[in-house]
Tab-separated table of C-alpha atoms and ligand atoms in Angstrom:
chain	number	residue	atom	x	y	z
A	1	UNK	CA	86.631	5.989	229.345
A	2	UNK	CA	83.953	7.284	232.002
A	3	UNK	CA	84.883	10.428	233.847
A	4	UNK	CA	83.000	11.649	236.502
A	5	UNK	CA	83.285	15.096	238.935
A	6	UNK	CA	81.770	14.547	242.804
A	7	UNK	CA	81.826	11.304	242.591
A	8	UNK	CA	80.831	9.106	245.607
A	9	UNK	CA	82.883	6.510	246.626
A	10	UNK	CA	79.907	4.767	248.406
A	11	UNK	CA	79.877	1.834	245.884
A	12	UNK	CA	83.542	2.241	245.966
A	13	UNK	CA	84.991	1.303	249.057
A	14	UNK	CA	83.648	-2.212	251.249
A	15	UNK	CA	83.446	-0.245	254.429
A	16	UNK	CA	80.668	1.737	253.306
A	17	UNK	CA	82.158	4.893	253.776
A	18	UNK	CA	80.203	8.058	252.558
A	19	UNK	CA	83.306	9.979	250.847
A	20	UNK	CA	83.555	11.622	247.290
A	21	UNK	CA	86.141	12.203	244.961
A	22	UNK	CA	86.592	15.278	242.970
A	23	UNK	CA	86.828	13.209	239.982
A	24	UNK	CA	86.597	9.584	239.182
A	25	UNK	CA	88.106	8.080	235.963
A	26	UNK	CA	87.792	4.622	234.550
A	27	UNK	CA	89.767	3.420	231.847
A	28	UNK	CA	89.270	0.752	229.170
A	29	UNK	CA	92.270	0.301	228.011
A	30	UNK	CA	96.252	0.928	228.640
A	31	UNK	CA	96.281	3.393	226.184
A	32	UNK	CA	93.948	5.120	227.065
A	33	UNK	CA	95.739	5.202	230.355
A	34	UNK	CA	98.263	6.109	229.202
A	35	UNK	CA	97.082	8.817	227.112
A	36	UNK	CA	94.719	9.978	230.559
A	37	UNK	CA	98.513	10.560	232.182
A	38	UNK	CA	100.358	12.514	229.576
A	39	UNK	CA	97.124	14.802	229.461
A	40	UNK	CA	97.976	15.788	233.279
A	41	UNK	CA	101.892	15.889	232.065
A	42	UNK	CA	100.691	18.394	229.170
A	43	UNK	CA	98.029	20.301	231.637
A	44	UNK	CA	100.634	20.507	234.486
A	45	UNK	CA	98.140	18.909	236.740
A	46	UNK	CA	99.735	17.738	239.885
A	47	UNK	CA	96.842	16.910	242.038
A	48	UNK	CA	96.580	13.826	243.816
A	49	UNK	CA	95.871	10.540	241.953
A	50	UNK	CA	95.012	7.219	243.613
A	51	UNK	CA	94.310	3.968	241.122
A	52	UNK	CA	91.808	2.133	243.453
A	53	UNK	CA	90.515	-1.755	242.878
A	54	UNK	CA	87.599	-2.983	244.517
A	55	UNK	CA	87.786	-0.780	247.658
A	56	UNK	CA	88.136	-3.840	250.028
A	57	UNK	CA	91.341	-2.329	251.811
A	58	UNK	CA	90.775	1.155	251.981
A	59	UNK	CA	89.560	3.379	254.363
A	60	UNK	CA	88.727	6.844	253.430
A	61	UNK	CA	89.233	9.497	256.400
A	62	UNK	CA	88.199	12.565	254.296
A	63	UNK	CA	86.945	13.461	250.623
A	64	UNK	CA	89.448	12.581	248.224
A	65	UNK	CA	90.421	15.660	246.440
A	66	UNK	CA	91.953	14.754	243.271
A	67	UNK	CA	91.269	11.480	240.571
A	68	UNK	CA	90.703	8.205	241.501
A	69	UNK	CA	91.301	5.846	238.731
A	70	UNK	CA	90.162	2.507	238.370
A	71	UNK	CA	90.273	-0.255	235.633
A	72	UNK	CA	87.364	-1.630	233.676
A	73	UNK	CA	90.072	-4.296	231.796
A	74	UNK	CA	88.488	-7.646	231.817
A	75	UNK	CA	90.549	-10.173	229.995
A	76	UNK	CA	92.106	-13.750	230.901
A	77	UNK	CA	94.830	-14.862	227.876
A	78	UNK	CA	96.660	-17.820	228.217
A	79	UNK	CA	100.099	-16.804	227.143
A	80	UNK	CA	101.959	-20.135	227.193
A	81	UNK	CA	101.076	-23.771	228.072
A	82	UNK	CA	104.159	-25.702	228.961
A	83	UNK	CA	104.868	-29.606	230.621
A	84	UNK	CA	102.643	-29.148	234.280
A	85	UNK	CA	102.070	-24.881	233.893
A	86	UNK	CA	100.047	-22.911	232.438
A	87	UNK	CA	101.093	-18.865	231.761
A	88	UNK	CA	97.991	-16.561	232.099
A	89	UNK	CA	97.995	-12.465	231.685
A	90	UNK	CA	94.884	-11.256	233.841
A	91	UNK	CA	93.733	-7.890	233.691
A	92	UNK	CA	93.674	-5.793	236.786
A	93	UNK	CA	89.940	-5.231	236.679
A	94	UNK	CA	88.692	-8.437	237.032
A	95	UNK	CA	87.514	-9.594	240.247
A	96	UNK	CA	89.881	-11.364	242.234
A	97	UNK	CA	87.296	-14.166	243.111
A	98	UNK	CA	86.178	-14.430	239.156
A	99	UNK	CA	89.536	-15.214	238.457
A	100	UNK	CA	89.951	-18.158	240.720
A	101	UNK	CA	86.511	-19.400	239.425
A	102	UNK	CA	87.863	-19.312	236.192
A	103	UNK	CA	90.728	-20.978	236.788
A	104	UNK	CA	89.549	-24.051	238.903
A	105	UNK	CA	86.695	-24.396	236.036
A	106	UNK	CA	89.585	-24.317	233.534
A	107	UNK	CA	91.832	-27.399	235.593
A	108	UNK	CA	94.576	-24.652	236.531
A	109	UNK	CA	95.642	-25.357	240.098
A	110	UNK	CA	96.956	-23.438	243.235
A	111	UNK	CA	94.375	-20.720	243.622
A	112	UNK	CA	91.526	-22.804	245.784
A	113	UNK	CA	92.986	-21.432	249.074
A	114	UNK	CA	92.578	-17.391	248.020
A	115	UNK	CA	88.636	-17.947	247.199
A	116	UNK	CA	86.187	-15.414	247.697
A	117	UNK	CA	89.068	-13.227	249.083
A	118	UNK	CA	87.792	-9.847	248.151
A	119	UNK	CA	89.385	-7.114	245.611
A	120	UNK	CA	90.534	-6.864	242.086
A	121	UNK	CA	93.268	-8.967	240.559
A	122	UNK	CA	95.178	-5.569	240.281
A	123	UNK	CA	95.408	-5.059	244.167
A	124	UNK	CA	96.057	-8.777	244.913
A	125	UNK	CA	99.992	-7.910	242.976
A	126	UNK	CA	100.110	-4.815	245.399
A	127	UNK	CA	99.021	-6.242	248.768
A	128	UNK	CA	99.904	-10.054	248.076
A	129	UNK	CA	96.831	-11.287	249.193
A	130	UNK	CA	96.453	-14.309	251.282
A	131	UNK	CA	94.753	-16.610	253.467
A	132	UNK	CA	94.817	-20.233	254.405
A	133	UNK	CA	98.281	-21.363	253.873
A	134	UNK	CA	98.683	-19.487	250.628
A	135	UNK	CA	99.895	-16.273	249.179
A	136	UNK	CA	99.406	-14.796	245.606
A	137	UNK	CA	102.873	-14.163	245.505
A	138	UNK	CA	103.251	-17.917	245.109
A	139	UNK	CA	101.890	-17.795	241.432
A	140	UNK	CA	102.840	-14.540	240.471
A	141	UNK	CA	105.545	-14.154	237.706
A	142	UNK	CA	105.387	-10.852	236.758
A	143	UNK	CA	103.371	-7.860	236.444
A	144	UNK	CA	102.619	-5.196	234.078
A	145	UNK	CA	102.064	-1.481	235.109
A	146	UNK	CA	101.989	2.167	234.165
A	147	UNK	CA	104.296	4.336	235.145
A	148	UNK	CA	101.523	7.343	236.728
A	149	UNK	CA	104.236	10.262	236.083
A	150	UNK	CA	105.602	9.236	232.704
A	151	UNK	CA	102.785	6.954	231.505
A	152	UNK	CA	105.604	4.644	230.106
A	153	UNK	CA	104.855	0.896	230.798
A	154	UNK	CA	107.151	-1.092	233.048
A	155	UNK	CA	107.187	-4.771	233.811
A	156	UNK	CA	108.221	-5.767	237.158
A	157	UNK	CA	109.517	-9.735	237.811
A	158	UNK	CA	108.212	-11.395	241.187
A	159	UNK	CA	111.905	-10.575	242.416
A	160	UNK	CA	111.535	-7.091	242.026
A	161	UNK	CA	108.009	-6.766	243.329
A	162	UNK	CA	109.599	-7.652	246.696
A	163	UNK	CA	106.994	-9.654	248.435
A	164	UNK	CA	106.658	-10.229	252.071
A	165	UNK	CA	103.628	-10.688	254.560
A	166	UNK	CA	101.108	-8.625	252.692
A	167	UNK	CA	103.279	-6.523	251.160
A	168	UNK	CA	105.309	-5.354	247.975
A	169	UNK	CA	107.186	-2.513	246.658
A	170	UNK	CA	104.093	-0.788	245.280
A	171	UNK	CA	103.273	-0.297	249.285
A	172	UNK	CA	106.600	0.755	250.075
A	173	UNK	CA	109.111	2.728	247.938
A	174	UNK	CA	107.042	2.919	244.698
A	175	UNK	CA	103.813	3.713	246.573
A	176	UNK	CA	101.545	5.485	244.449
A	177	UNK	CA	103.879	5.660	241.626
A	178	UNK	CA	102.255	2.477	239.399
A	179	UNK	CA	99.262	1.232	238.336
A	180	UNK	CA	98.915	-2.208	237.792
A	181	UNK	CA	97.536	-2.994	234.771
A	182	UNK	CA	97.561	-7.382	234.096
A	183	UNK	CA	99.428	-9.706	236.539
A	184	UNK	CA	101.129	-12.473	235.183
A	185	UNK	CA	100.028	-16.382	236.877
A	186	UNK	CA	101.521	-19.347	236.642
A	187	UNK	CA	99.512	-22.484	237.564
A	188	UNK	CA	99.333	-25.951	237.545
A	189	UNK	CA	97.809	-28.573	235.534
A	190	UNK	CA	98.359	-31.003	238.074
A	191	UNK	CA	96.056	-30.067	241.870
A	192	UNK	CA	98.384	-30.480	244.789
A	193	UNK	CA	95.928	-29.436	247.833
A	194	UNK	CA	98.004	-27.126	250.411
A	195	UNK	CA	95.945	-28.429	253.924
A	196	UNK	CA	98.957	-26.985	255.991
A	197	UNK	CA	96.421	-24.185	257.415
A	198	UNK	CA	95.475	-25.535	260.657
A	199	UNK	CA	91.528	-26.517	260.494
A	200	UNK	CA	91.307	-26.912	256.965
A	201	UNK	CA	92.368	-30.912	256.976
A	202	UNK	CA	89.496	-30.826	259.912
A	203	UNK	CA	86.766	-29.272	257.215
A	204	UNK	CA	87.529	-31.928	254.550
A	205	UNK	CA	86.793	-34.759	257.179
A	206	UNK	CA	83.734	-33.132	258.169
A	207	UNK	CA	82.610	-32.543	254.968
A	208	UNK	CA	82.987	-36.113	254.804
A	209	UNK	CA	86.025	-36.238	252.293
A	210	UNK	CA	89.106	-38.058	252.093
A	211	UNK	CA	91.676	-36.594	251.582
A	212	UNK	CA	93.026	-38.084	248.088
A	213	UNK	CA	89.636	-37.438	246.816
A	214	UNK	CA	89.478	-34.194	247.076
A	215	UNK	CA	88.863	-31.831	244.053
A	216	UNK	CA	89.681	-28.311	243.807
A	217	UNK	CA	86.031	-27.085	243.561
A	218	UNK	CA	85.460	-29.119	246.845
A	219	UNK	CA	88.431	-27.426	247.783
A	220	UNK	CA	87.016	-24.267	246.771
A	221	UNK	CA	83.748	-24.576	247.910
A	222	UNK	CA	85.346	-25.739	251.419
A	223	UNK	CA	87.114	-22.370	251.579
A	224	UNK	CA	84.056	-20.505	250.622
A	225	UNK	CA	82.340	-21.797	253.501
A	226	UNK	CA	85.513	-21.264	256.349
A	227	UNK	CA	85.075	-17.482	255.331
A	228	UNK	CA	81.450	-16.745	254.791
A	229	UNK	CA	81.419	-18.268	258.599
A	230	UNK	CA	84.147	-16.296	260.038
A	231	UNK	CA	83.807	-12.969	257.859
A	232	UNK	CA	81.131	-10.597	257.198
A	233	UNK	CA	79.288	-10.534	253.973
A	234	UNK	CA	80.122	-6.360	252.951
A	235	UNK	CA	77.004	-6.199	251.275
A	236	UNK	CA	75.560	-6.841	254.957
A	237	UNK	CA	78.146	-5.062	257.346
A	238	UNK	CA	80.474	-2.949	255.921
A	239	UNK	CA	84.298	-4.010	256.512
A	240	UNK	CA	88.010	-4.610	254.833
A	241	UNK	CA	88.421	-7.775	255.825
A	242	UNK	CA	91.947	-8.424	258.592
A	243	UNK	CA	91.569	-4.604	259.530
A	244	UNK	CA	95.211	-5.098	261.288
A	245	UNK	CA	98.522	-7.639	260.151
A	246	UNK	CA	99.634	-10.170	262.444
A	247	UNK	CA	102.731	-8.539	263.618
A	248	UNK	CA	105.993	-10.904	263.702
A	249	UNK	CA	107.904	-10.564	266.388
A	250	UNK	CA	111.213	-11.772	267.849
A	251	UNK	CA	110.901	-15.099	269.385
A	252	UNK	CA	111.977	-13.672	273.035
A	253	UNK	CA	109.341	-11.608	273.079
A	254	UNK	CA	106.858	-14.222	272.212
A	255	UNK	CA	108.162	-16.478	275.233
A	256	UNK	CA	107.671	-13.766	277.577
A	257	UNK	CA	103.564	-13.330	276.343
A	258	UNK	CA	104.007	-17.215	276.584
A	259	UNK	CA	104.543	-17.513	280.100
A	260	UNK	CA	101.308	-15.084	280.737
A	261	UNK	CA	98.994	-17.174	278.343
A	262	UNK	CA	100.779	-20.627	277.651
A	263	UNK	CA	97.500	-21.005	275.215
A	264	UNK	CA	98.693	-17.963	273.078
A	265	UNK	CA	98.234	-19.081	269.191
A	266	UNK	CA	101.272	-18.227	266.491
A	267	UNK	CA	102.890	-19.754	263.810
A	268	UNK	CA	107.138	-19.936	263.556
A	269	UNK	CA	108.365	-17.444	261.201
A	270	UNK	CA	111.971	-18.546	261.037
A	271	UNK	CA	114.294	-19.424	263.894
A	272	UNK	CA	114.261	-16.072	265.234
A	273	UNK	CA	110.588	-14.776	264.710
A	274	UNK	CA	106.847	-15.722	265.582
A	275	UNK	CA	103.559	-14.489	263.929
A	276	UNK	CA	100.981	-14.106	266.624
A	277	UNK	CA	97.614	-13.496	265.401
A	278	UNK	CA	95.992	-10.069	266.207
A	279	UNK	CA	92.325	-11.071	266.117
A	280	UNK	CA	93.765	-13.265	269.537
A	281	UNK	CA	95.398	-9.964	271.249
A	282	UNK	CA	91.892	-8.181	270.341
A	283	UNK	CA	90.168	-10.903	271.605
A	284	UNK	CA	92.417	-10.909	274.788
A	285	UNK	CA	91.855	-7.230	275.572
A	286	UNK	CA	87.804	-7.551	275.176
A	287	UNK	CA	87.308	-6.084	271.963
A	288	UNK	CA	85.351	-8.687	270.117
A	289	UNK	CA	81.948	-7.949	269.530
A	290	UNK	CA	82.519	-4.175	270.988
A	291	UNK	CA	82.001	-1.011	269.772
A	292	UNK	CA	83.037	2.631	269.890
A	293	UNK	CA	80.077	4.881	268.220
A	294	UNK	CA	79.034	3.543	264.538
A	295	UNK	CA	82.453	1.405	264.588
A	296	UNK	CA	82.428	-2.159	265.506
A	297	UNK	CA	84.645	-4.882	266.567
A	298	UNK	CA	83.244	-8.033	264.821
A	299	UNK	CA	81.673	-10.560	267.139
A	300	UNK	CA	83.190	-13.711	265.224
A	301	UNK	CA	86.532	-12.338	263.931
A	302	UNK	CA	88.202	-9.830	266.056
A	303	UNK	CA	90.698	-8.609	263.317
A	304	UNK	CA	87.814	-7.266	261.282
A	305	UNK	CA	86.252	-3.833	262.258
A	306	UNK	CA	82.742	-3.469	261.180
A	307	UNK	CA	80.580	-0.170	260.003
A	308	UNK	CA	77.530	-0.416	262.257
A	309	UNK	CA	76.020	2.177	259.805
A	310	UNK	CA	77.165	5.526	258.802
A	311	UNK	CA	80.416	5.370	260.787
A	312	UNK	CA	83.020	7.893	258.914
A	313	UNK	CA	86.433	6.978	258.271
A	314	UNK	CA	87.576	9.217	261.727
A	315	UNK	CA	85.126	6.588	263.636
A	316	UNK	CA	86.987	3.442	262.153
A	317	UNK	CA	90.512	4.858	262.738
A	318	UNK	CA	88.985	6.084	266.012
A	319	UNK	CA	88.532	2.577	267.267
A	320	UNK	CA	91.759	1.537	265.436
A	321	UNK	CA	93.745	3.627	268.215
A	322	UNK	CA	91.853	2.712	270.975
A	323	UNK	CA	92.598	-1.224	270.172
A	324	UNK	CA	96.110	-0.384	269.200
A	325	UNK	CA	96.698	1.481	272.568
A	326	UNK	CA	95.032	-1.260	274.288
A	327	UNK	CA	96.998	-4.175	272.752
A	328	UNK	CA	100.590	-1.870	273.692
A	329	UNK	CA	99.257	-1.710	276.974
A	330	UNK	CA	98.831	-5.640	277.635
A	331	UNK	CA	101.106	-7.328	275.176
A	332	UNK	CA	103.889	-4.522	274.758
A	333	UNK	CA	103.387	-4.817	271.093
A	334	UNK	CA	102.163	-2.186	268.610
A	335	UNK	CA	99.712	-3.868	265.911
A	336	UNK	CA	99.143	-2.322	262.689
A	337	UNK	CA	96.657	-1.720	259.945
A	338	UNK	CA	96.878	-3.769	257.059
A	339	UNK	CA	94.048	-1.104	255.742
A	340	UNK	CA	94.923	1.570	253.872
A	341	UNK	CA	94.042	5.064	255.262
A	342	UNK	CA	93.592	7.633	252.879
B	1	EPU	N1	91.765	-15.733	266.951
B	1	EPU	C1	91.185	-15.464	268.159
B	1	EPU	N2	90.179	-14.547	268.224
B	1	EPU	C2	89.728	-13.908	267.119
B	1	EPU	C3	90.317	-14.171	265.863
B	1	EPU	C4	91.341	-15.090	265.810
B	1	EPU	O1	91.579	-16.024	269.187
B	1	EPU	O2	88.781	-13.108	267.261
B	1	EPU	C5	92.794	-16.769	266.855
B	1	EPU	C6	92.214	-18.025	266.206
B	1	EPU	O3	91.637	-18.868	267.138
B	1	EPU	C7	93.410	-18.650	265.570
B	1	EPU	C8	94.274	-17.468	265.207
B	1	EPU	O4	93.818	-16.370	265.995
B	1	EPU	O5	94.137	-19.420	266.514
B	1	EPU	C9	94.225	-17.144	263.737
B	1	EPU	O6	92.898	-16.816	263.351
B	1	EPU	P1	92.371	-17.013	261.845
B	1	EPU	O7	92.737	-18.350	261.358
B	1	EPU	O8	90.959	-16.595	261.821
B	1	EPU	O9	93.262	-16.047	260.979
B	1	EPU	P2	93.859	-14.588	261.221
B	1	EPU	O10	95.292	-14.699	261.546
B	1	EPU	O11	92.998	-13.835	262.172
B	1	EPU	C10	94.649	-14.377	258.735
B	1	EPU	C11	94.516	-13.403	257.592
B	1	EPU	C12	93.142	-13.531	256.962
B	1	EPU	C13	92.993	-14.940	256.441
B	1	EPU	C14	93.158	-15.907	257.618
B	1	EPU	C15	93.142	-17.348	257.192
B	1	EPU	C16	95.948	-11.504	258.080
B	1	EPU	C17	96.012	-10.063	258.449
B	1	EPU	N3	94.733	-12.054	258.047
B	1	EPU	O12	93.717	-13.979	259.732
B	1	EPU	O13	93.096	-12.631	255.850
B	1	EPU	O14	91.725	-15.127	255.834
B	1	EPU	O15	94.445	-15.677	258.266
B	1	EPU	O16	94.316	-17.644	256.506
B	1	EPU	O17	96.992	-12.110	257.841
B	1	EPU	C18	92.491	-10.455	255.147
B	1	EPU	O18	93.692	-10.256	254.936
B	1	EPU	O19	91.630	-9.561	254.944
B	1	EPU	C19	92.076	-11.728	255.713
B	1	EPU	C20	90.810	-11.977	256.045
């Protein structure tokens, strides 16, 4: 265990946000997480606790004044191996992007599309993380967690995690409560290739691939390259990635923003509701590439707000509500941050 008081978050959080924590606690184990919550039971310590992962969705407004926990549990363990799957308990510490290395070097198929998202394995149960046609809630089975005001473990099934669009019941009515501690995959031994994201069949060719040659490190590598185009490097230019969801919307509403801009990108939902993609409404409004003080508007993504160097949290969420307002004003529709404030 490492336990730290004044702790700065700096190396903590992918916006680059100078905030500190009163303390900072990493564990090594379950029990010892475990054991680290019945101490606060025993002390009577109520003060607020927040289990962070790689910081790549947060954005911190103010000094956190309580514990922020985070996992140092490394460990992939096959757990069964059965006709086309594979079973595999991943620790919540590793990084996300590790894992789906390890798994394409180990023949286990249907992470390629999530590469190089950023984050812990942890937060990609809470947030089902996704991109290009795929969703981690696809190969999730179940996941493991600690119960942060008994310190009694609980599994959760898929079912019960409730997934939707970047989202779970550790956002929603258990927010807070859990930590995750291993996610449960299940992948396959045999690499089906999901090209339904628009663009992606266009990369292969360009790469010079056909299709039923395809690998899933080419696939991989292919992904790799989509985002380090499109998204800024963190190291380089702080950011969390899509700073906003793609709100879905009912399908009347859509054909009324239709008739304005018959070019307007979205994907079908289900008979009744569209996505429409933010970074377009940002785009629309003349966002992309601005900036309000230290916070940016990215020049090649217009979902991702940028830290043009020692913004705070207050200028981020600043610029938040000036492109929310904005988008209201022209679209009549209220986006929303897919970024935690805390
Ligand atoms: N678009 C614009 N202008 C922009 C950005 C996008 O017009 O500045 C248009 C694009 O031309 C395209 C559409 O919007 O027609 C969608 O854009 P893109 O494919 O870049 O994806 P996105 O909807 O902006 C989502 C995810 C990303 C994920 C990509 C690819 C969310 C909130 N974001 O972005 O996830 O990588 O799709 O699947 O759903 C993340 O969550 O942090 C993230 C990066």
């Amino acid at each position: 265990m490492n336990s730290q008081d004044n702790y700065s978050l700096l190396p903590h959080n992918t916006f680059g946000i100078d905030a500190r924590a009163t303390h900072f606690v990493e564990y090594d184990s379950v029990e010892e997480l475990q054991a680290f919550v019945r101490q606060r039971i025993e002390n009577g310590d109520n003060s607020p606790l927040l289990h962070i992962g790689g910081g790549s969705n947060l954005l911190f407004l103010n000094n956190f004044e309580g514990t922020i926990l985070h996992s140092r549990m490394k460990k992939i363990e096959v757990t069964a191996d059965e006709n086309d799957y594979v079973y595999v308990r991943v620790s919540a510490g590793i990084t996300w992007d590790d894992w789906v290395q390890y798994a394409v070097d180990s023949n286990w198929y249907g992470l390629e599309n999530l590469s190089l998202i950023p984050g812990e394995v942890g937060a990609s149960a809470v947030q089902n993380i996704g991109a290009y046609g795929s969703e981690a809630k696809d190969f999730i089975i179940f996941v493991d967690t600690v119960d942060l005001q008994t310190g009694e473990i609980r599994h959760f099934t898929a079912d019960e995690c409730q997934y939707g669009y970047r989202n779970s019941i550790f956002k929603t009515s258990l927010r807070g409560r859990y930590a995750v501690t291993y996610v449960h995959f299940r992948l396959s031994h045999s690499f089906r290739p999901n090209l339904e994201y628009g663009g992606l069949r266009a990369a292969i060719e360009r790469a010079g691939i056909e299709d039923y040659n395809l690998t899933a490190s080419q696939l991989r590598n292919l992904i790799i390259d989509i985002r380090r185009e499109k998204l800024p490097d963190p190291a380089v230019l702080g950011n969390a990635g899509s700073f906003f969801m793609n709100p879905i919307i009912p399908r009347s509403t859509f054909e009324r923003i239709a008739r304005d801009y018959p070019q307007a990108p979205h994907y079908d939902v289900d008979a009744d509701h569209v996505k429409i993609p933010a970074g377009w409404m940002i785009e629309q409004c003349g966002w992309k590439g601005r900036a309000l003080g230290p916070a940016g508007v990215y020049e090649k993504q217009a979902l991702v707000l940028v830290n043009l160097g020692d913004a705070t949290g207050k200028n981020i969420s600043n610029l938040c509500e000036a492109i929310q307002a904005d988008v209201e004003s022209r679209f009549g529709i209220r986006i929303y941050p897919e970024v935690n404030f805390i």
